[in-house]
XYZ file of N, CA and C in Angstrom:
843
model
N -32.863 104.752 -15.549
C -32.495 104.191 -16.854
C -33.561 104.555 -17.878
N -33.131 104.864 -19.083
C -34.057 105.274 -20.136
C -34.893 104.099 -20.629
N -36.187 104.330 -20.787
C -37.091 103.314 -21.334
C -36.967 103.316 -22.851
N -36.841 102.114 -23.443
C -36.723 101.989 -24.895
C -38.116 101.946 -25.500
N -38.367 102.870 -26.424
C -39.674 102.959 -27.091
C -39.672 102.033 -28.306
N -40.481 100.959 -28.232
C -40.567 99.984 -29.322
C -41.960 100.051 -29.942
N -41.992 100.085 -31.275
C -43.272 100.069 -31.986
C -43.237 98.922 -32.998
N -44.398 98.268 -33.145
C -44.481 97.095 -34.021
C -45.434 97.407 -35.161
N -44.944 97.235 -36.389
C -45.746 97.485 -37.584
C -46.211 96.136 -38.143
N -47.547 95.954 -38.275
C -48.108 94.700 -38.799
C -48.958 94.999 -40.025
N -49.374 93.908 -40.723
C -50.090 94.100 -41.988
C -51.571 94.412 -41.794
N -52.206 93.821 -40.793
C -53.645 94.019 -40.650
C -54.098 93.920 -39.211
N -55.421 94.112 -39.018
C -55.989 94.136 -37.675
C -55.850 92.785 -36.976
N -55.954 91.674 -37.737
C -55.831 90.354 -37.113
C -54.438 90.147 -36.535
N -53.441 90.716 -37.204
C -52.067 90.594 -36.707
C -51.884 91.346 -35.392
N -52.651 92.408 -35.220
C -52.569 93.179 -33.971
C -52.935 92.293 -32.792
N -54.009 91.513 -32.936
C -54.446 90.667 -31.831
C -53.459 89.535 -31.580
N -52.892 88.986 -32.667
C -51.908 87.911 -32.514
C -50.705 88.409 -31.722
N -50.194 89.561 -32.122
C -49.012 90.125 -31.452
C -49.347 90.508 -30.016
N -50.545 91.052 -29.805
C -50.945 91.462 -28.455
C -50.993 90.260 -27.514
N -51.549 89.143 -27.983
C -51.621 87.938 -27.153
C -50.229 87.410 -26.838
N -49.336 87.503 -27.821
C -47.972 87.022 -27.600
C -47.239 87.898 -26.583
N -47.515 89.179 -26.601
C -46.836 90.108 -25.689
C -47.295 89.936 -24.244
N -48.487 89.389 -24.055
C -49.021 89.262 -22.700
C -48.166 88.361 -21.821
N -47.447 87.466 -22.415
C -46.622 86.568 -21.615
C -45.192 87.038 -21.455
N -44.898 88.256 -21.896
C -43.526 88.778 -21.814
C -43.451 89.918 -20.798
N -42.440 89.863 -19.947
C -42.215 90.959 -18.984
C -41.147 91.886 -19.572
N -41.521 92.597 -20.621
C -40.538 93.405 -21.351
C -39.993 94.562 -20.512
N -40.860 95.125 -19.678
C -40.415 96.263 -18.878
C -39.337 95.887 -17.891
N -39.533 94.769 -17.181
C -38.568 94.360 -16.156
C -37.350 93.665 -16.748
N -37.539 92.893 -17.832
C -36.430 92.137 -18.402
C -35.572 92.959 -19.365
N -36.228 93.780 -20.156
C -35.499 94.496 -21.208
C -35.583 96.026 -21.088
N -36.326 96.486 -20.101
C -36.536 97.932 -19.948
C -37.166 98.522 -21.214
N -38.159 97.788 -21.724
C -38.801 98.132 -22.993
C -40.277 98.397 -22.758
N -40.818 99.335 -23.526
C -42.263 99.533 -23.558
C -42.724 99.477 -25.007
N -43.767 98.689 -25.251
C -44.359 98.638 -26.592
C -45.380 99.768 -26.651
N -45.015 100.857 -27.300
C -45.884 102.036 -27.283
C -46.986 101.976 -28.332
N -46.817 101.133 -29.376
C -47.864 101.067 -30.407
C -47.701 99.817 -31.255
N -48.859 99.230 -31.627
C -48.904 98.181 -32.650
C -49.698 98.774 -33.797
N -49.063 98.926 -34.952
C -49.632 99.733 -36.037
C -50.030 98.822 -37.198
N -51.328 98.677 -37.460
C -51.778 97.820 -38.567
C -51.931 98.621 -39.857
N -50.935 98.610 -40.726
C -51.049 99.334 -42.002
C -49.992 98.848 -42.981
N -50.350 98.933 -44.253
C -49.378 98.704 -45.329
C -49.154 99.996 -46.112
N -49.807 101.069 -45.646
C -49.672 102.374 -46.299
C -48.408 103.067 -45.786
N -47.548 103.421 -46.710
C -46.248 103.968 -46.330
C -46.365 105.306 -45.604
N -47.232 106.184 -46.078
C -47.350 107.510 -45.469
C -47.906 107.416 -44.051
N -48.891 106.535 -43.855
C -49.431 106.340 -42.505
C -48.353 105.771 -41.596
N -47.585 104.824 -42.138
C -46.514 104.209 -41.356
C -45.468 105.243 -40.947
N -45.096 106.122 -41.867
C -44.101 107.156 -41.556
C -44.554 108.023 -40.391
N -45.810 108.417 -40.434
C -46.338 109.278 -39.386
C -46.395 108.559 -38.042
N -46.701 107.246 -38.081
C -46.920 106.499 -36.840
C -45.620 106.065 -36.163
N -44.567 105.809 -36.932
C -43.348 105.240 -36.335
C -42.275 106.282 -36.045
N -42.425 107.480 -36.567
C -41.367 108.493 -36.436
C -40.991 108.727 -34.979
N -39.699 108.643 -34.687
C -39.201 108.915 -33.346
C -39.025 107.697 -32.469
N -39.405 106.515 -32.938
C -39.264 105.298 -32.125
C -37.795 104.923 -31.978
N -37.457 104.319 -30.824
C -36.093 103.811 -30.645
C -35.882 102.539 -31.463
N -36.902 101.688 -31.485
C -36.821 100.425 -32.234
C -38.149 100.183 -32.936
N -38.063 99.878 -34.224
C -39.256 99.527 -34.998
C -39.132 98.066 -35.419
N -40.168 97.265 -35.088
C -40.227 95.868 -35.522
C -41.266 95.775 -36.630
N -40.826 95.336 -37.813
C -41.748 95.163 -38.940
C -42.148 93.685 -38.967
N -43.379 93.400 -38.544
C -43.867 92.012 -38.440
C -44.770 91.711 -39.627
N -44.293 90.869 -40.542
C -45.074 90.505 -41.736
C -45.102 88.989 -41.883
N -45.990 88.536 -42.758
C -46.079 87.093 -43.019
C -44.771 86.583 -43.618
N -44.506 85.308 -43.368
C -43.260 84.702 -43.845
C -43.409 84.198 -45.268
N -43.902 85.044 -46.167
C -44.011 84.676 -47.581
C -43.390 85.786 -48.423
N -43.454 85.622 -49.759
C -42.814 86.593 -50.650
C -43.433 87.979 -50.508
N -44.760 88.037 -50.437
C -45.445 89.330 -50.309
C -45.036 90.024 -49.009
N -45.017 89.227 -47.936
C -44.624 89.792 -46.641
C -43.177 90.260 -46.645
N -42.311 89.474 -47.317
C -40.889 89.849 -47.376
C -40.691 91.137 -48.171
N -41.380 91.249 -49.304
C -41.249 92.457 -50.132
C -41.779 93.689 -49.398
N -42.906 93.500 -48.689
C -43.457 94.615 -47.912
C -42.477 95.047 -46.826
N -41.888 94.071 -46.146
C -40.941 94.376 -45.076
C -39.713 95.108 -45.614
N -39.220 94.663 -46.769
C -38.038 95.300 -47.359
C -38.332 96.746 -47.757
N -39.528 96.963 -48.325
C -39.895 98.330 -48.730
C -40.042 99.236 -47.513
N -40.706 98.724 -46.489
C -40.868 99.512 -45.268
C -39.508 99.796 -44.609
N -38.626 98.806 -44.652
C -37.301 98.953 -44.049
C -36.547 100.112 -44.717
N -36.574 100.119 -46.058
C -35.858 101.171 -46.791
C -36.418 102.557 -46.482
N -37.726 102.662 -46.425
C -38.362 103.971 -46.296
C -38.383 104.503 -44.861
N -38.372 103.596 -43.887
C -38.574 104.027 -42.499
C -37.289 104.061 -41.666
N -36.191 103.558 -42.207
C -34.956 103.435 -41.418
C -34.470 104.768 -40.861
N -34.630 105.816 -41.656
C -34.104 107.112 -41.221
C -35.004 107.810 -40.205
N -36.207 107.260 -39.990
C -37.151 107.905 -39.068
C -37.055 107.360 -37.652
N -36.356 106.222 -37.477
C -36.296 105.569 -36.165
C -34.847 105.245 -35.825
N -34.634 104.833 -34.561
C -33.278 104.505 -34.144
C -32.758 103.224 -34.775
N -33.582 102.192 -34.809
C -33.160 100.899 -35.369
C -34.387 100.162 -35.886
N -34.195 99.353 -36.943
C -35.303 98.591 -37.536
C -34.931 97.107 -37.561
N -35.883 96.264 -37.133
C -35.714 94.814 -37.228
C -36.957 94.215 -37.874
N -36.743 93.114 -38.634
C -37.882 92.419 -39.237
C -38.227 91.193 -38.405
N -39.533 90.937 -38.293
C -40.031 89.756 -37.566
C -41.026 89.011 -38.462
N -40.865 87.701 -38.538
C -41.747 86.885 -39.384
C -42.880 86.292 -38.548
N -44.099 86.438 -39.063
C -45.267 85.814 -38.431
C -45.572 84.525 -39.209
N -45.806 83.405 -38.522
C -46.035 82.117 -39.210
C -47.170 82.203 -40.222
N -47.008 81.493 -41.331
C -48.032 81.473 -42.376
C -49.281 80.727 -41.899
N -50.424 81.103 -42.487
C -51.668 80.401 -42.223
C -52.158 80.557 -40.810
N -51.800 81.634 -40.163
C -52.217 81.799 -38.774
C -53.649 82.328 -38.699
N -54.348 81.917 -37.692
C -55.636 82.513 -37.350
C -55.708 82.553 -35.837
N -56.671 83.281 -35.338
C -56.709 83.544 -33.904
C -56.919 82.277 -33.076
N -57.604 81.283 -33.654
C -57.913 80.096 -32.866
C -56.776 79.087 -32.870
N -56.049 79.013 -33.967
C -55.033 77.972 -34.085
C -53.599 78.501 -34.067
N -53.419 79.795 -33.892
C -52.076 80.358 -33.899
C -51.278 79.854 -32.712
N -50.032 79.579 -32.956
C -49.126 79.168 -31.877
C -48.555 80.441 -31.249
N -49.211 80.903 -30.200
C -48.815 82.162 -29.556
C -47.398 82.073 -29.013
N -47.041 80.903 -28.528
C -45.696 80.737 -27.968
C -44.632 80.931 -29.043
N -44.944 80.471 -30.266
C -44.000 80.647 -31.373
C -43.826 82.126 -31.708
N -44.938 82.858 -31.714
C -44.876 84.306 -31.976
C -44.118 85.009 -30.858
N -44.397 84.570 -29.614
C -43.715 85.171 -28.463
C -42.198 84.951 -28.572
N -41.818 83.736 -28.967
C -40.402 83.430 -29.127
C -39.772 84.285 -30.224
N -40.528 84.484 -31.310
C -40.023 85.303 -32.421
C -39.815 86.756 -31.974
N -40.746 87.238 -31.135
C -40.602 88.616 -30.619
C -39.339 88.725 -29.768
N -39.127 87.746 -28.882
C -37.942 87.774 -28.022
C -36.666 87.696 -28.855
N -36.666 86.807 -29.864
C -35.485 86.688 -30.729
C -35.200 88.001 -31.468
N -36.272 88.644 -31.898
C -36.115 89.925 -32.603
C -35.504 90.972 -31.679
N -35.971 91.002 -30.441
C -35.428 91.961 -29.470
C -33.960 91.668 -29.172
N -33.628 90.377 -29.077
C -32.231 89.999 -28.819
C -31.350 90.404 -29.998
N -31.824 90.158 -31.228
C -31.050 90.556 -32.411
C -30.798 92.061 -32.415
N -31.850 92.800 -32.100
C -31.707 94.261 -32.073
C -30.683 94.683 -31.026
N -30.727 94.006 -29.857
C -29.772 94.330 -28.801
C -28.346 94.016 -29.196
N -28.146 92.842 -29.835
C -26.796 92.448 -30.255
C -26.246 93.388 -31.322
N -27.102 93.780 -32.251
C -26.652 94.722 -33.279
C -26.295 96.079 -32.670
N -27.051 96.441 -31.639
C -26.739 97.699 -30.956
C -25.389 97.621 -30.266
N -25.073 96.416 -29.708
C -23.772 96.237 -29.057
C -22.628 96.355 -30.056
N -22.893 95.945 -31.304
C -21.853 96.030 -32.324
C -21.449 97.476 -32.609
N -22.407 98.365 -32.487
C -22.091 99.774 -32.759
C -21.733 100.535 -31.481
N -21.709 99.806 -30.338
C -21.400 100.471 -29.071
C -20.006 101.107 -29.061
N -18.946 100.398 -29.542
C -17.625 101.051 -29.561
C -17.626 102.347 -30.374
N -18.320 102.287 -31.521
C -18.411 103.499 -32.342
C -19.171 104.594 -31.600
N -20.221 104.163 -30.896
C -20.997 105.128 -30.113
C -20.140 105.755 -29.017
N -19.355 104.913 -28.323
C -18.510 105.427 -27.247
C -17.456 106.386 -27.794
N -16.913 106.043 -28.980
C -15.924 106.938 -29.596
C -16.559 108.282 -29.932
N -17.770 108.210 -30.484
C -18.482 109.451 -30.799
C -18.823 110.226 -29.535
N -19.181 109.478 -28.479
C -19.505 110.134 -27.209
C -18.279 110.851 -26.644
N -17.122 110.172 -26.724
C -15.886 110.805 -26.243
C -15.548 112.045 -27.069
N -15.763 111.931 -28.389
C -15.529 113.099 -29.242
C -16.468 114.241 -28.867
N -17.717 113.853 -28.568
C -18.693 114.869 -28.175
C -18.278 115.557 -26.879
N -17.839 114.745 -25.901
C -17.400 115.325 -24.630
C -16.183 116.223 -24.830
N -15.272 115.774 -25.713
C -14.083 116.575 -26.000
C -14.472 117.899 -26.654
N -15.385 117.796 -27.620
C -15.853 119.011 -28.291
C -16.600 119.924 -27.325
N -17.347 119.303 -26.408
C -18.072 120.103 -25.416
C -17.093 120.865 -24.528
N -16.007 120.162 -24.127
C -14.989 120.832 -23.317
C -14.331 121.979 -24.072
N -14.013 121.725 -25.348
C -13.406 122.782 -26.164
C -14.373 123.939 -26.359
N -15.648 123.576 -26.528
C -16.663 124.620 -26.708
C -16.752 125.511 -25.471
N -16.752 124.872 -24.294
C -16.826 125.650 -23.057
C -15.593 126.537 -22.898
N -14.414 125.985 -23.272
C -13.186 126.790 -23.213
C -13.273 127.981 -24.161
N -13.765 127.704 -25.372
C -13.907 128.784 -26.350
C -14.919 129.828 -25.883
N -15.974 129.369 -25.218
C -16.967 130.309 -24.706
C -16.355 131.212 -23.642
N -15.514 130.616 -22.774
C -14.839 131.415 -21.753
C -13.886 132.420 -22.396
N -13.131 131.942 -23.407
C -12.217 132.847 -24.105
C -12.994 133.943 -24.827
N -14.129 133.540 -25.407
C -14.959 134.520 -26.103
C -15.479 135.581 -25.136
N -15.874 135.144 -23.941
C -16.363 136.087 -22.935
C -15.251 137.044 -22.516
N -14.045 136.484 -22.364
C -12.897 137.324 -21.994
C -12.595 138.332 -23.105
N -12.650 137.847 -24.359
C -12.399 138.744 -25.485
C -13.457 139.840 -25.560
N -14.706 139.477 -25.239
C -15.766 140.484 -25.225
C -15.471 141.563 -24.190
N -15.050 141.110 -22.993
C -14.726 142.071 -21.935
C -13.544 142.944 -22.336
N -12.511 142.293 -22.927
C -11.340 143.058 -23.381
C -11.742 144.054 -24.458
N -12.617 143.594 -25.354
C -13.065 144.474 -26.441
C -13.816 145.685 -25.887
N -14.702 145.426 -24.916
C -15.457 146.529 -24.326
C -14.529 147.509 -23.618
N -13.504 146.951 -22.944
C -12.539 147.814 -22.257
C -11.754 148.653 -23.266
N -11.295 147.992 -24.343
C -10.552 148.717 -25.377
C -11.436 149.736 -26.083
N -12.704 149.366 -26.263
C -13.632 150.289 -26.910
C -13.809 151.546 -26.061
N -13.868 151.335 -24.717
C -13.978 152.482 -23.821
C -12.741 153.366 -23.894
N -11.550 152.719 -23.891
C -10.307 153.483 -23.984
C -10.206 154.198 -25.329
N -10.659 153.496 -26.381
C -10.640 154.115 -27.708
C -11.520 155.363 -27.733
N -12.696 155.255 -27.080
C -13.582 156.412 -27.016
C -12.924 157.583 -26.299
N -12.221 157.265 -25.192
C -11.527 158.321 -24.452
C -10.426 158.953 -25.306
N -9.653 158.089 -25.996
C -8.581 158.605 -26.853
C -9.145 159.426 -28.012
N -10.286 158.975 -28.535
C -10.905 159.703 -29.639
C -11.350 161.092 -29.184
N -11.907 161.156 -27.971
C -12.302 162.453 -27.428
C -11.080 163.350 -27.234
N -9.996 162.745 -26.694
C -8.770 163.514 -26.480
C -8.193 163.982 -27.814
N -8.229 163.092 -28.811
C -7.728 163.451 -30.141
C -8.543 164.599 -30.736
N -9.867 164.506 -30.600
C -10.733 165.560 -31.131
C -10.437 166.890 -30.443
N -10.201 166.809 -29.124
C -9.884 168.031 -28.382
C -8.568 168.640 -28.867
N -7.560 167.772 -29.079
C -6.258 168.262 -29.538
C -6.342 168.830 -30.956
N -7.140 168.169 -31.804
C -7.316 168.679 -33.172
C -7.956 170.059 -33.138
N -8.955 170.198 -32.270
C -9.631 171.491 -32.150
C -8.668 172.568 -31.651
N -7.864 172.204 -30.635
C -6.886 173.159 -30.113
C -5.852 173.514 -31.177
N -5.424 172.489 -31.937
C -4.434 172.722 -32.985
C -4.982 173.642 -34.072
N -6.250 173.414 -34.429
C -6.872 174.275 -35.442
C -6.981 175.718 -34.952
N -7.339 175.854 -33.666
C -7.422 177.198 -33.095
C -6.050 177.863 -33.089
N -5.014 177.058 -32.760
C -3.654 177.590 -32.732
C -3.215 178.023 -34.127
N -3.564 177.195 -35.126
C -3.214 177.551 -36.502
C -3.885 178.854 -36.922
N -5.165 178.969 -36.569
C -5.885 180.195 -36.901
C -5.265 181.390 -36.202
N -4.876 181.166 -34.948
C -4.251 182.248 -34.184
C -2.937 182.673 -34.813
N -2.160 181.663 -35.252
C -0.875 181.975 -35.885
C -1.062 182.706 -37.209
N -2.101 182.295 -37.949
C -2.367 182.967 -39.217
C -2.716 184.436 -39.005
N -3.420 184.699 -37.908
C -3.854 186.068 -37.638
C -2.736 186.922 -37.055
N -1.901 186.308 -36.199
C -0.944 187.105 -35.432
C 0.505 186.936 -35.868
N 0.869 185.769 -36.272
C 2.285 185.478 -36.451
C 2.842 186.088 -37.730
N 4.094 186.515 -37.619
C 4.866 186.949 -38.773
C 6.083 186.044 -38.841
N 6.020 185.072 -39.717
C 7.113 184.120 -39.866
C 7.794 184.394 -41.202
N 9.100 184.617 -41.147
C 9.842 184.969 -42.359
C 10.976 183.981 -42.571
N 11.190 183.661 -43.823
C 12.377 182.900 -44.169
C 13.537 183.885 -44.223
N 14.575 183.620 -43.442
C 15.653 184.595 -43.263
C 16.290 184.969 -44.597
N 16.532 183.971 -45.443
C 17.204 184.257 -46.723
C 16.372 185.191 -47.594
N 15.036 185.013 -47.539
C 14.173 185.831 -48.390
C 14.078 187.270 -47.879
N 13.836 187.429 -46.579
C 13.698 188.796 -46.051
C 15.036 189.537 -46.062
N 16.137 188.792 -45.901
C 17.474 189.424 -45.947
C 17.752 189.968 -47.352
N 17.398 189.158 -48.351
C 17.601 189.601 -49.728
C 16.695 190.776 -50.058
N 15.467 190.737 -49.528
C 14.513 191.813 -49.782
C 14.974 193.127 -49.160
N 15.576 193.040 -47.960
C 15.987 194.255 -47.247
C 17.321 194.805 -47.749
N 18.252 193.875 -48.034
C 19.619 194.341 -48.294
C 20.152 193.948 -49.671
N 19.353 193.172 -50.421
C 19.786 192.794 -51.763
C 20.911 191.786 -51.781
N 21.156 191.114 -50.669
C 22.232 190.131 -50.584
C 21.630 188.724 -50.587
N 22.239 187.842 -51.375
C 21.695 186.490 -51.518
C 21.928 185.635 -50.281
N 23.078 185.814 -49.648
C 23.431 184.973 -48.509
C 23.238 185.734 -47.202
N 22.340 185.278 -46.338
C 22.168 185.924 -45.033
C 23.290 185.481 -44.091
N 23.463 186.152 -42.968
C 24.488 185.735 -42.007
C 24.073 184.447 -41.295
N 25.002 183.867 -40.574
C 24.666 182.687 -39.780
C 23.653 183.073 -38.703
N 22.794 182.128 -38.385
C 21.719 182.407 -37.422
C 22.264 182.802 -36.054
N 23.471 182.341 -35.736
C 24.006 182.634 -34.405
C 24.211 184.131 -34.196
N 24.512 184.861 -35.288
C 24.674 186.307 -35.154
C 23.337 186.962 -34.806
N 22.279 186.480 -35.458
C 20.947 187.027 -35.166
C 20.538 186.660 -33.746
N 20.837 185.405 -33.332
C 20.499 184.964 -31.980
C 21.246 185.785 -30.931
N 22.530 186.095 -31.204
C 23.310 186.911 -30.265
C 22.724 188.313 -30.149
N 22.282 188.842 -31.284
C 21.686 190.180 -31.264
C 20.396 190.182 -30.454
N 19.593 189.119 -30.604
C 18.346 189.013 -29.831
C 18.650 188.990 -28.343
N 19.688 188.235 -27.972
C 20.042 188.122 -26.557
C 20.560 189.447 -26.006
N 21.452 190.109 -26.761
C 22.046 191.362 -26.282
C 21.013 192.480 -26.189
N 20.026 192.435 -27.063
C 19.008 193.487 -27.071
C 17.790 193.129 -26.209
N 17.911 191.999 -25.462
C 16.822 191.569 -24.567
C 15.491 191.382 -25.313
N 15.590 190.749 -26.464
C 14.384 190.514 -27.268
C 13.899 189.062 -27.183
N 14.458 188.299 -26.250
C 14.023 186.918 -26.093
C 12.542 186.834 -25.761
N 11.817 186.006 -26.483
C 10.371 185.900 -26.301
C 9.605 186.758 -27.276
N 10.225 187.864 -27.702
C 9.578 188.726 -28.696
C 9.942 188.299 -30.112
N 11.181 187.819 -30.257
C 11.642 187.345 -31.563
C 12.248 185.958 -31.367
N 11.895 185.039 -32.254
C 12.423 183.671 -32.199
C 13.074 183.370 -33.538
N 14.278 182.785 -33.488
C 14.995 182.456 -34.711
C 15.433 180.996 -34.657
N 15.388 180.318 -35.812
C 15.808 178.922 -35.871
C 15.350 178.247 -37.144
N 16.126 177.252 -37.571
C 15.787 176.446 -38.752
C 15.592 177.293 -40.011
N 16.322 178.417 -40.072
C 16.240 179.244 -41.272
C 15.082 180.222 -41.275
N 14.351 180.324 -40.142
C 13.198 181.218 -40.071
C 13.336 182.140 -38.868
N 12.652 183.282 -38.957
C 12.602 184.224 -37.847
C 11.143 184.605 -37.633
N 10.737 184.664 -36.367
C 9.326 184.852 -36.041
C 9.160 185.945 -34.996
N 8.087 186.732 -35.173
C 7.717 187.725 -34.167
C 6.306 188.203 -34.456
N 5.606 188.610 -33.399
C 4.287 189.208 -33.598
C 4.397 190.565 -34.297
N 5.560 191.187 -34.157
C 5.759 192.540 -34.687
C 6.743 192.491 -35.856
N 6.238 192.685 -37.059
C 7.089 192.626 -38.253
C 8.136 193.732 -38.244
N 7.762 194.921 -37.776
C 8.712 196.041 -37.748
C 9.894 195.730 -36.839
N 9.618 195.002 -35.757
C 10.685 194.644 -34.825
C 11.698 193.718 -35.496
N 11.215 192.796 -36.312
C 12.094 191.877 -37.045
C 12.965 192.651 -38.025
N 12.340 193.557 -38.755
C 13.083 194.339 -39.759
C 14.167 195.182 -39.092
N 13.820 195.810 -37.973
C 14.788 196.662 -37.279
C 15.947 195.833 -36.733
N 15.635 194.630 -36.222
C 16.689 193.754 -35.708
C 17.650 193.363 -36.821
N 17.111 192.990 -37.971
C 17.967 192.571 -39.080
C 18.821 193.731 -39.588
N 18.288 194.922 -39.538
C 19.078 196.090 -39.942
C 20.267 196.296 -39.002
N 20.022 196.098 -37.708
C 21.105 196.236 -36.729
C 22.168 195.170 -36.973
N 21.718 193.916 -37.215
C 22.670 192.830 -37.474
C 23.475 193.132 -38.723
N 22.791 193.588 -39.768
C 23.476 193.899 -41.027
C 24.496 195.005 -40.830
N 24.107 196.039 -40.089
C 25.011 197.165 -39.856
C 26.193 196.739 -38.996
N 25.916 195.895 -37.989
C 26.989 195.420 -37.110
C 28.005 194.603 -37.889
N 27.509 193.738 -38.759
C 28.412 192.916 -39.567
C 29.215 193.777 -40.542
N 28.566 194.791 -41.082
C 29.265 195.690 -42.011
C 30.387 196.423 -41.300
N 30.115 196.876 -40.070
C 31.137 197.585 -39.287
C 32.298 196.656 -38.984
N 31.958 195.410 -38.594
C 33.006 194.458 -38.234
C 33.893 194.131 -39.425
N 33.301 194.049 -40.611
C 34.065 193.685 -41.800
C 34.963 194.821 -42.289
N 34.563 196.054 -42.015
C 35.312 197.187 -42.580
C 36.110 197.965 -41.542
N 36.296 197.387 -40.362
C 37.005 198.103 -39.302
C 38.411 198.502 -39.731
N 39.106 197.599 -40.346
C 40.504 197.849 -40.675
C 40.651 198.712 -41.920
N 39.613 198.734 -42.768
C 39.739 199.435 -44.044
C 39.217 200.862 -43.987
N 38.266 201.165 -43.134
C 37.623 202.471 -43.137
C 38.447 203.518 -42.398
N 38.193 204.737 -42.784
C 38.800 205.874 -42.091
C 38.079 206.078 -40.773
N 38.718 206.681 -39.809
C 38.113 206.874 -38.485
C 36.780 207.585 -38.548
N 36.665 208.613 -39.427
C 35.408 209.355 -39.467
C 34.271 208.505 -40.032
N 34.563 207.594 -41.007
C 33.539 206.715 -41.576
C 33.106 205.676 -40.547
N 34.103 205.180 -39.812
C 33.814 204.200 -38.768
C 32.922 204.817 -37.708
N 33.250 206.058 -37.323
C 32.471 206.738 -36.297
C 31.045 206.966 -36.769
N 30.900 207.272 -38.057
C 29.574 207.530 -38.614
C 28.697 206.273 -38.547
N 29.269 205.107 -38.864
C 28.507 203.856 -38.828
C 28.150 203.469 -37.406
N 29.092 203.719 -36.475
C 28.812 203.387 -35.079
C 27.682 204.247 -34.532
N 27.687 205.540 -34.935
C 26.608 206.425 -34.494
C 25.268 205.964 -35.076
N 25.324 205.510 -36.317
C 24.098 205.015 -36.961
C 23.582 203.769 -36.259
N 24.516 202.891 -35.842
C 24.133 201.675 -35.123
C 23.487 202.018 -33.795
N 24.058 203.012 -33.097
C 23.498 203.424 -31.808
C 22.085 203.981 -31.980
N 21.879 204.663 -33.111
C 20.545 205.205 -33.376
C 19.531 204.069 -33.544
N 19.931 203.026 -34.271
C 19.029 201.881 -34.472
C 18.718 201.186 -33.157
N 19.761 201.060 -32.324
C 19.546 200.394 -31.032
C 18.616 201.216 -30.163
N 18.792 202.537 -30.227
C 17.943 203.415 -29.420
C 16.483 203.312 -29.833
N 16.241 202.974 -31.094
C 14.859 202.876 -31.575
C 14.095 201.727 -30.907
N 14.818 200.720 -30.376
C 14.143 199.588 -29.723
C 13.408 200.023 -28.461
N 13.810 201.192 -27.926
C 13.126 201.671 -26.728
C 11.686 202.054 -27.027
N 11.397 202.279 -28.323
C 10.032 202.653 -28.703
C 9.119 201.447 -28.911
N 9.692 200.202 -28.958
C 8.873 199.003 -29.178
C 8.323 198.490 -27.862
């Protein structure tokens, strides 16, 4: 059980002896679990502040007259925040060491201790409520600490994954940049409508399926790619030659019924010549 630290503030040195004699007949330790740690003879406020700070209970023992009452009230106001609890005790007027009624002082000390105890009991429900709130907050704090620890672990794990993804992203960006540079150096990408107009002066190019069929029939898959209005190849001359064949083929198909046999034969021979040129690529 915790020992209650009690300090007694008196007006002068003579009061120290009076209080000391009265305390000799009290078994405060066994009866009240109390220890009188100091009897302080001073009316100086600053000295009193230094001497009483931290006490569980401060008893201000002054004479039972107006001067003593005013001193006690002033000390009470100034010292209350420095100690756990403050009680006033009156010392009989006209006391001296030879004629003082020690039993009366002893009784006053006991009454003061009882008053302090009863007042403490009055705040016990409030104390218990605060204690329960403290325990509740402590439980919530521990829960939050556990959640915080889990969040820290999750954060570290995510940070590690983020680092891995960042490295992978950097690698892909580097590869993409290299690919772009490679395409800039090697690729020949043409918009079909533009190159068709440039080669043949026609605004509307044929449907892509005709070009795709020509690529397939001429075994140019992988060398020439067509789609989304564009045609691509590492070899620009190969693209131009392919488009010429497509253009000539479409021209032959459109004029089959109208042309004379010799004109038709001439275009077919020209087409065969273009196809034969692919053997040189």
